[in-house]
Every structure is written in C-alpha cells, then in structure tokens.
Amino acid sequence: QDRSARLSGLLIGSEMAHQRFVAGNFGLLALIGSRDLSGFYKRAAQHLGWAVSVIDGDEMVLKGLHAVRDMF
C-alpha cells in the first residue's frame, strides 16, 4: 500500500511538473475524471499555486450521451 501510494504520488508530481514546464501556469485547470483520482491531482495542482475545478467524468459522459441522443 505504501509503495503504491508513493509511486502514484511520484507519477502525479512528475506529470504536474511536466505540465508546468510545457504549458507554464494555468489560469484555471479543469480536471475531468474520477473524484478519488482527481482529488490527488487537485492537491498537486494547488501545491503549484494553480486554481482547480474538478469535474466528475461519469457525469460528463452522461451529459455527452444525452446531448447526442437529443440530436436525433
């Protein structure tokens, strides 16, 4: 458990550092995904000083499917 949590933290930290290097600072970072995993990314992004909005991935999929259905 501790090893997987540490590895996950290192991976998230590496991804965030890369984004900061490539894209600079964000005005607002929108995270779309599962609430649990997005929470880890949110904490990492806030540590870098970024404003974060977390959007539930399942909710977005359902909204997209409804929008497609309504087109027909």
PDB file as gemmi writes it, atoms N, CA and C in Angstrom:
CRYST1    1.000    1.000    1.000  90.00  90.00  90.00 P 1                      
ATOM      1  N   GLN A   1       0.824  -1.204   0.000  1.00  0.00           N  
ATOM      2  CA  GLN A   1       0.000   0.000   0.000  1.00  0.00           C  
ATOM      3  C   GLN A   1       0.859   1.255   0.000  1.00  0.00           C  
ATOM      4  N   ASP A   2       1.829   1.318   0.882  1.00  0.00           N  
ATOM      5  CA  ASP A   2       2.685   2.499   0.961  1.00  0.00           C  
ATOM      6  C   ASP A   2       3.493   2.696  -0.315  1.00  0.00           C  
ATOM      7  N   ARG A   3       3.969   1.587  -0.887  1.00  0.00           N  
ATOM      8  CA  ARG A   3       4.744   1.694  -2.125  1.00  0.00           C  
ATOM      9  C   ARG A   3       3.894   2.201  -3.268  1.00  0.00           C  
ATOM     10  N   SER A   4       2.682   1.691  -3.375  1.00  0.00           N  
ATOM     11  CA  SER A   4       1.815   2.125  -4.477  1.00  0.00           C  
ATOM     12  C   SER A   4       1.407   3.586  -4.304  1.00  0.00           C  
ATOM     13  N   ALA A   5       1.173   4.003  -3.066  1.00  0.00           N  
ATOM     14  CA  ALA A   5       0.826   5.409  -2.819  1.00  0.00           C  
ATOM     15  C   ALA A   5       2.004   6.312  -3.155  1.00  0.00           C  
ATOM     16  N   ARG A   6       3.203   5.879  -2.794  1.00  0.00           N  
ATOM     17  CA  ARG A   6       4.401   6.675  -3.100  1.00  0.00           C  
ATOM     18  C   ARG A   6       4.619   6.755  -4.609  1.00  0.00           C  
ATOM     19  N   LEU A   7       4.477   5.633  -5.289  1.00  0.00           N  
ATOM     20  CA  LEU A   7       4.646   5.606  -6.738  1.00  0.00           C  
ATOM     21  C   LEU A   7       3.605   6.487  -7.428  1.00  0.00           C  
ATOM     22  N   SER A   8       2.369   6.413  -6.961  1.00  0.00           N  
ATOM     23  CA  SER A   8       1.310   7.253  -7.509  1.00  0.00           C  
ATOM     24  C   SER A   8       1.626   8.730  -7.309  1.00  0.00           C  
ATOM     25  N   GLY A   9       2.100   9.071  -6.122  1.00  0.00           N  
ATOM     26  CA  GLY A   9       2.468  10.455  -5.838  1.00  0.00           C  
ATOM     27  C   GLY A   9       3.611  10.936  -6.716  1.00  0.00           C  
ATOM     28  N   LEU A  10       4.590  10.079  -6.938  1.00  0.00           N  
ATOM     29  CA  LEU A  10       5.712  10.444  -7.805  1.00  0.00           C  
ATOM     30  C   LEU A  10       5.250  10.643  -9.247  1.00  0.00           C  
ATOM     31  N   LEU A  11       4.366   9.783  -9.696  1.00  0.00           N  
ATOM     32  CA  LEU A  11       3.848   9.898 -11.061  1.00  0.00           C  
ATOM     33  C   LEU A  11       3.044  11.186 -11.242  1.00  0.00           C  
ATOM     34  N   ILE A  12       2.149  11.463 -10.306  1.00  0.00           N  
ATOM     35  CA  ILE A  12       1.346  12.687 -10.380  1.00  0.00           C  
ATOM     36  C   ILE A  12       2.244  13.915 -10.310  1.00  0.00           C  
ATOM     37  N   GLY A  13       3.207  13.903  -9.405  1.00  0.00           N  
ATOM     38  CA  GLY A  13       4.135  15.022  -9.296  1.00  0.00           C  
ATOM     39  C   GLY A  13       4.928  15.225 -10.582  1.00  0.00           C  
ATOM     40  N   SER A  14       5.344  14.135 -11.191  1.00  0.00           N  
ATOM     41  CA  SER A  14       6.089  14.214 -12.444  1.00  0.00           C  
ATOM     42  C   SER A  14       5.220  14.787 -13.568  1.00  0.00           C  
ATOM     43  N   GLU A  15       3.974  14.335 -13.641  1.00  0.00           N  
ATOM     44  CA  GLU A  15       3.060  14.858 -14.666  1.00  0.00           C  
ATOM     45  C   GLU A  15       2.807  16.350 -14.482  1.00  0.00           C  
ATOM     46  N   MET A  16       2.615  16.772 -13.247  1.00  0.00           N  
ATOM     47  CA  MET A  16       2.355  18.186 -12.977  1.00  0.00           C  
ATOM     48  C   MET A  16       3.598  19.039 -13.277  1.00  0.00           C  
ATOM     49  N   ALA A  17       4.761  18.548 -12.922  1.00  0.00           N  
ATOM     50  CA  ALA A  17       5.994  19.282 -13.208  1.00  0.00           C  
ATOM     51  C   ALA A  17       6.186  19.423 -14.707  1.00  0.00           C  
ATOM     52  N   HIS A  18       5.880  18.361 -15.450  1.00  0.00           N  
ATOM     53  CA  HIS A  18       5.996  18.411 -16.910  1.00  0.00           C  
ATOM     54  C   HIS A  18       5.023  19.436 -17.492  1.00  0.00           C  
ATOM     55  N   GLN A  19       3.795  19.445 -16.998  1.00  0.00           N  
ATOM     56  CA  GLN A  19       2.810  20.408 -17.497  1.00  0.00           C  
ATOM     57  C   GLN A  19       3.250  21.840 -17.226  1.00  0.00           C  
ATOM     58  N   ARG A  20       3.808  22.065 -16.064  1.00  0.00           N  
ATOM     59  CA  ARG A  20       4.275  23.413 -15.740  1.00  0.00           C  
ATOM     60  C   ARG A  20       5.419  23.807 -16.670  1.00  0.00           C  
ATOM     61  N   PHE A  21       6.286  22.848 -16.988  1.00  0.00           N  
ATOM     62  CA  PHE A  21       7.402  23.117 -17.898  1.00  0.00           C  
ATOM     63  C   PHE A  21       6.893  23.397 -19.310  1.00  0.00           C  
ATOM     64  N   VAL A  22       5.938  22.603 -19.776  1.00  0.00           N  
ATOM     65  CA  VAL A  22       5.439  22.718 -21.152  1.00  0.00           C  
ATOM     66  C   VAL A  22       4.475  23.890 -21.312  1.00  0.00           C  
ATOM     67  N   ALA A  23       3.545  24.016 -20.402  1.00  0.00           N  
ATOM     68  CA  ALA A  23       2.453  24.981 -20.577  1.00  0.00           C  
ATOM     69  C   ALA A  23       2.553  26.203 -19.686  1.00  0.00           C  
ATOM     70  N   GLY A  24       3.450  26.201 -18.737  1.00  0.00           N  
ATOM     71  CA  GLY A  24       3.522  27.322 -17.808  1.00  0.00           C  
ATOM     72  C   GLY A  24       2.416  27.222 -16.775  1.00  0.00           C  
ATOM     73  N   ASN A  25       2.037  28.348 -16.244  1.00  0.00           N  
ATOM     74  CA  ASN A  25       0.981  28.367 -15.225  1.00  0.00           C  
ATOM     75  C   ASN A  25      -0.389  28.471 -15.878  1.00  0.00           C  
ATOM     76  N   PHE A  26      -1.342  27.821 -15.286  1.00  0.00           N  
ATOM     77  CA  PHE A  26      -2.715  27.834 -15.767  1.00  0.00           C  
ATOM     78  C   PHE A  26      -3.495  28.909 -15.025  1.00  0.00           C  
ATOM     79  N   GLY A  27      -4.453  29.551 -15.709  1.00  0.00           N  
ATOM     80  CA  GLY A  27      -5.371  30.426 -15.008  1.00  0.00           C  
ATOM     81  C   GLY A  27      -6.318  29.572 -14.180  1.00  0.00           C  
ATOM     82  N   LEU A  28      -6.866  28.552 -14.827  1.00  0.00           N  
ATOM     83  CA  LEU A  28      -7.752  27.597 -14.165  1.00  0.00           C  
ATOM     84  C   LEU A  28      -7.546  26.242 -14.821  1.00  0.00           C  
ATOM     85  N   LEU A  29      -7.241  25.250 -14.031  1.00  0.00           N  
ATOM     86  CA  LEU A  29      -7.043  23.889 -14.522  1.00  0.00           C  
ATOM     87  C   LEU A  29      -8.321  23.107 -14.290  1.00  0.00           C  
ATOM     88  N   ALA A  30      -8.908  22.571 -15.360  1.00  0.00           N  
ATOM     89  CA  ALA A  30     -10.107  21.741 -15.244  1.00  0.00           C  
ATOM     90  C   ALA A  30      -9.676  20.281 -15.251  1.00  0.00           C  
ATOM     91  N   LEU A  31      -9.996  19.575 -14.177  1.00  0.00           N  
ATOM     92  CA  LEU A  31      -9.690  18.153 -14.070  1.00  0.00           C  
ATOM     93  C   LEU A  31     -10.972  17.365 -14.297  1.00  0.00           C  
ATOM     94  N   ILE A  32     -10.972  16.487 -15.278  1.00  0.00           N  
ATOM     95  CA  ILE A  32     -12.129  15.650 -15.565  1.00  0.00           C  
ATOM     96  C   ILE A  32     -11.721  14.211 -15.310  1.00  0.00           C  
ATOM     97  N   GLY A  33     -12.408  13.559 -14.388  1.00  0.00           N  
ATOM     98  CA  GLY A  33     -12.078  12.175 -14.072  1.00  0.00           C  
ATOM     99  C   GLY A  33     -12.819  11.709 -12.833  1.00  0.00           C  
ATOM    100  N   SER A  34     -12.347  10.599 -12.299  1.00  0.00           N  
ATOM    101  CA  SER A  34     -12.977  10.075 -11.081  1.00  0.00           C  
ATOM    102  C   SER A  34     -12.681  11.013  -9.919  1.00  0.00           C  
ATOM    103  N   ARG A  35     -13.605  11.089  -8.998  1.00  0.00           N  
ATOM    104  CA  ARG A  35     -13.435  12.001  -7.857  1.00  0.00           C  
ATOM    105  C   ARG A  35     -12.197  11.647  -7.032  1.00  0.00           C  
ATOM    106  N   ASP A  36     -11.963  10.365  -6.808  1.00  0.00           N  
ATOM    107  CA  ASP A  36     -10.830   9.948  -5.982  1.00  0.00           C  
ATOM    108  C   ASP A  36      -9.506  10.367  -6.613  1.00  0.00           C  
ATOM    109  N   LEU A  37      -9.293   9.988  -7.855  1.00  0.00           N  
ATOM    110  CA  LEU A  37      -8.031  10.300  -8.518  1.00  0.00           C  
ATOM    111  C   LEU A  37      -7.886  11.796  -8.768  1.00  0.00           C  
ATOM    112  N   SER A  38      -8.972  12.459  -9.114  1.00  0.00           N  
ATOM    113  CA  SER A  38      -8.916  13.907  -9.339  1.00  0.00           C  
ATOM    114  C   SER A  38      -8.520  14.645  -8.063  1.00  0.00           C  
ATOM    115  N   GLY A  39      -8.896  14.106  -6.928  1.00  0.00           N  
ATOM    116  CA  GLY A  39      -8.525  14.731  -5.655  1.00  0.00           C  
ATOM    117  C   GLY A  39      -7.014  14.790  -5.464  1.00  0.00           C  
ATOM    118  N   PHE A  40      -6.317  13.724  -5.876  1.00  0.00           N  
ATOM    119  CA  PHE A  40      -4.859  13.715  -5.773  1.00  0.00           C  
ATOM    120  C   PHE A  40      -4.245  14.751  -6.709  1.00  0.00           C  
ATOM    121  N   TYR A  41      -4.766  14.800  -7.933  1.00  0.00           N  
ATOM    122  CA  TYR A  41      -4.264  15.783  -8.897  1.00  0.00           C  
ATOM    123  C   TYR A  41      -4.579  17.210  -8.443  1.00  0.00           C  
ATOM    124  N   LYS A  42      -5.741  17.389  -7.848  1.00  0.00           N  
ATOM    125  CA  LYS A  42      -6.118  18.717  -7.363  1.00  0.00           C  
ATOM    126  C   LYS A  42      -5.137  19.205  -6.305  1.00  0.00           C  
ATOM    127  N   ARG A  43      -4.807  18.334  -5.366  1.00  0.00           N  
ATOM    128  CA  ARG A  43      -3.851  18.722  -4.317  1.00  0.00           C  
ATOM    129  C   ARG A  43      -2.495  19.073  -4.910  1.00  0.00           C  
ATOM    130  N   ALA A  44      -2.047  18.303  -5.884  1.00  0.00           N  
ATOM    131  CA  ALA A  44      -0.752  18.580  -6.516  1.00  0.00           C  
ATOM    132  C   ALA A  44      -0.792  19.920  -7.257  1.00  0.00           C  
ATOM    133  N   ALA A  45      -1.880  20.172  -7.979  1.00  0.00           N  
ATOM    134  CA  ALA A  45      -2.007  21.422  -8.735  1.00  0.00           C  
ATOM    135  C   ALA A  45      -2.091  22.616  -7.792  1.00  0.00           C  
ATOM    136  N   GLN A  46      -2.816  22.477  -6.708  1.00  0.00           N  
ATOM    137  CA  GLN A  46      -2.923  23.566  -5.739  1.00  0.00           C  
ATOM    138  C   GLN A  46      -1.574  23.832  -5.077  1.00  0.00           C  
ATOM    139  N   HIS A  47      -0.795  22.787  -4.891  1.00  0.00           N  
ATOM    140  CA  HIS A  47       0.550  22.956  -4.340  1.00  0.00           C  
ATOM    141  C   HIS A  47       1.405  23.834  -5.264  1.00  0.00           C  
ATOM    142  N   LEU A  48       1.136  23.750  -6.570  1.00  0.00           N  
ATOM    143  CA  LEU A  48       1.852  24.570  -7.546  1.00  0.00           C  
ATOM    144  C   LEU A  48       1.239  25.960  -7.685  1.00  0.00           C  
ATOM    145  N   GLY A  49       0.151  26.205  -6.954  1.00  0.00           N  
ATOM    146  CA  GLY A  49      -0.484  27.518  -6.989  1.00  0.00           C  
ATOM    147  C   GLY A  49      -1.533  27.683  -8.066  1.00  0.00           C  
ATOM    148  N   TRP A  50      -1.979  26.589  -8.658  1.00  0.00           N  
ATOM    149  CA  TRP A  50      -2.986  26.646  -9.716  1.00  0.00           C  
ATOM    150  C   TRP A  50      -4.390  26.579  -9.124  1.00  0.00           C  
ATOM    151  N   ALA A  51      -5.307  27.334  -9.707  1.00  0.00           N  
ATOM    152  CA  ALA A  51      -6.725  27.208  -9.364  1.00  0.00           C  
ATOM    153  C   ALA A  51      -7.244  25.964 -10.088  1.00  0.00           C  
ATOM    154  N   VAL A  52      -8.096  25.203  -9.415  1.00  0.00           N  
ATOM    155  CA  VAL A  52      -8.531  23.918  -9.963  1.00  0.00           C  
ATOM    156  C   VAL A  52     -10.046  23.781  -9.867  1.00  0.00           C  
ATOM    157  N   SER A  53     -10.624  23.261 -10.937  1.00  0.00           N  
ATOM    158  CA  SER A  53     -12.032  22.887 -10.943  1.00  0.00           C  
ATOM    159  C   SER A  53     -12.106  21.396 -11.259  1.00  0.00           C  
ATOM    160  N   VAL A  54     -12.732  20.619 -10.377  1.00  0.00           N  
ATOM    161  CA  VAL A  54     -12.857  19.176 -10.589  1.00  0.00           C  
ATOM    162  C   VAL A  54     -14.237  18.880 -11.164  1.00  0.00           C  
ATOM    163  N   ILE A  55     -14.249  18.169 -12.277  1.00  0.00           N  
ATOM    164  CA  ILE A  55     -15.487  17.818 -12.965  1.00  0.00           C  
ATOM    165  C   ILE A  55     -15.587  16.295 -12.988  1.00  0.00           C  
ATOM    166  N   ASP A  56     -16.710  15.772 -12.539  1.00  0.00           N  
ATOM    167  CA  ASP A  56     -16.922  14.337 -12.470  1.00  0.00           C  
ATOM    168  C   ASP A  56     -16.977  13.747 -13.885  1.00  0.00           C  
ATOM    169  N   GLY A  57     -16.096  12.808 -14.179  1.00  0.00           N  
ATOM    170  CA  GLY A  57     -16.017  12.192 -15.501  1.00  0.00           C  
ATOM    171  C   GLY A  57     -17.269  11.432 -15.883  1.00  0.00           C  
ATOM    172  N   ASP A  58     -17.852  10.701 -14.945  1.00  0.00           N  
ATOM    173  CA  ASP A  58     -19.076   9.950 -15.241  1.00  0.00           C  
ATOM    174  C   ASP A  58     -20.214  10.888 -15.622  1.00  0.00           C  
ATOM    175  N   GLU A  59     -20.307  11.997 -14.905  1.00  0.00           N  
ATOM    176  CA  GLU A  59     -21.351  12.985 -15.200  1.00  0.00           C  
ATOM    177  C   GLU A  59     -21.156  13.580 -16.593  1.00  0.00           C  
ATOM    178  N   MET A  60     -19.908  13.841 -16.964  1.00  0.00           N  
ATOM    179  CA  MET A  60     -19.626  14.403 -18.284  1.00  0.00           C  
ATOM    180  C   MET A  60     -19.993  13.426 -19.396  1.00  0.00           C  
ATOM    181  N   VAL A  61     -19.706  12.153 -19.195  1.00  0.00           N  
ATOM    182  CA  VAL A  61     -20.059  11.137 -20.194  1.00  0.00           C  
ATOM    183  C   VAL A  61     -21.569  11.090 -20.378  1.00  0.00           C  
ATOM    184  N   LEU A  62     -22.295  11.086 -19.268  1.00  0.00           N  
ATOM    185  CA  LEU A  62     -23.758  11.037 -19.365  1.00  0.00           C  
ATOM    186  C   LEU A  62     -24.311  12.269 -20.064  1.00  0.00           C  
ATOM    187  N   LYS A  63     -23.783  13.444 -19.750  1.00  0.00           N  
ATOM    188  CA  LYS A  63     -24.239  14.661 -20.412  1.00  0.00           C  
ATOM    189  C   LYS A  63     -23.960  14.595 -21.918  1.00  0.00           C  
ATOM    190  N   GLY A  64     -22.805  14.067 -22.286  1.00  0.00           N  
ATOM    191  CA  GLY A  64     -22.464  13.935 -23.696  1.00  0.00           C  
ATOM    192  C   GLY A  64     -23.397  12.971 -24.403  1.00  0.00           C  
ATOM    193  N   LEU A  65     -23.681  11.838 -23.779  1.00  0.00           N  
ATOM    194  CA  LEU A  65     -24.592  10.858 -24.376  1.00  0.00           C  
ATOM    195  C   LEU A  65     -25.997  11.434 -24.535  1.00  0.00           C  
ATOM    196  N   HIS A  66     -26.457  12.178 -23.539  1.00  0.00           N  
ATOM    197  CA  HIS A  66     -27.776  12.812 -23.631  1.00  0.00           C  
ATOM    198  C   HIS A  66     -27.804  13.841 -24.751  1.00  0.00           C  
ATOM    199  N   ALA A  67     -26.713  14.605 -24.905  1.00  0.00           N  
ATOM    200  CA  ALA A  67     -26.659  15.612 -25.964  1.00  0.00           C  
ATOM    201  C   ALA A  67     -26.715  14.954 -27.338  1.00  0.00           C  
ATOM    202  N   VAL A  68     -26.009  13.842 -27.503  1.00  0.00           N  
ATOM    203  CA  VAL A  68     -26.050  13.124 -28.786  1.00  0.00           C  
ATOM    204  C   VAL A  68     -27.442  12.581 -29.032  1.00  0.00           C  
ATOM    205  N   ARG A  69     -28.059  11.995 -28.000  1.00  0.00           N  
ATOM    206  CA  ARG A  69     -29.409  11.454 -28.140  1.00  0.00           C  
ATOM    207  C   ARG A  69     -30.379  12.548 -28.567  1.00  0.00           C  
ATOM    208  N   ASP A  70     -30.250  13.729 -27.976  1.00  0.00           N  
ATOM    209  CA  ASP A  70     -31.166  14.828 -28.276  1.00  0.00           C  
ATOM    210  C   ASP A  70     -30.991  15.383 -29.680  1.00  0.00           C  
ATOM    211  N   MET A  71     -29.876  15.041 -30.321  1.00  0.00           N  
ATOM    212  CA  MET A  71     -29.660  15.498 -31.688  1.00  0.00           C  
ATOM    213  C   MET A  71     -30.518  14.749 -32.701  1.00  0.00           C  
ATOM    214  N   PHE A  72     -31.033  13.598 -32.285  1.00  0.00           N  
ATOM    215  CA  PHE A  72     -31.804  12.762 -33.222  1.00  0.00           C  
ATOM    216  C   PHE A  72     -33.276  12.760 -32.922  1.00  0.00           C  
TER     217      PHE A  72                                                      
END                                                                             
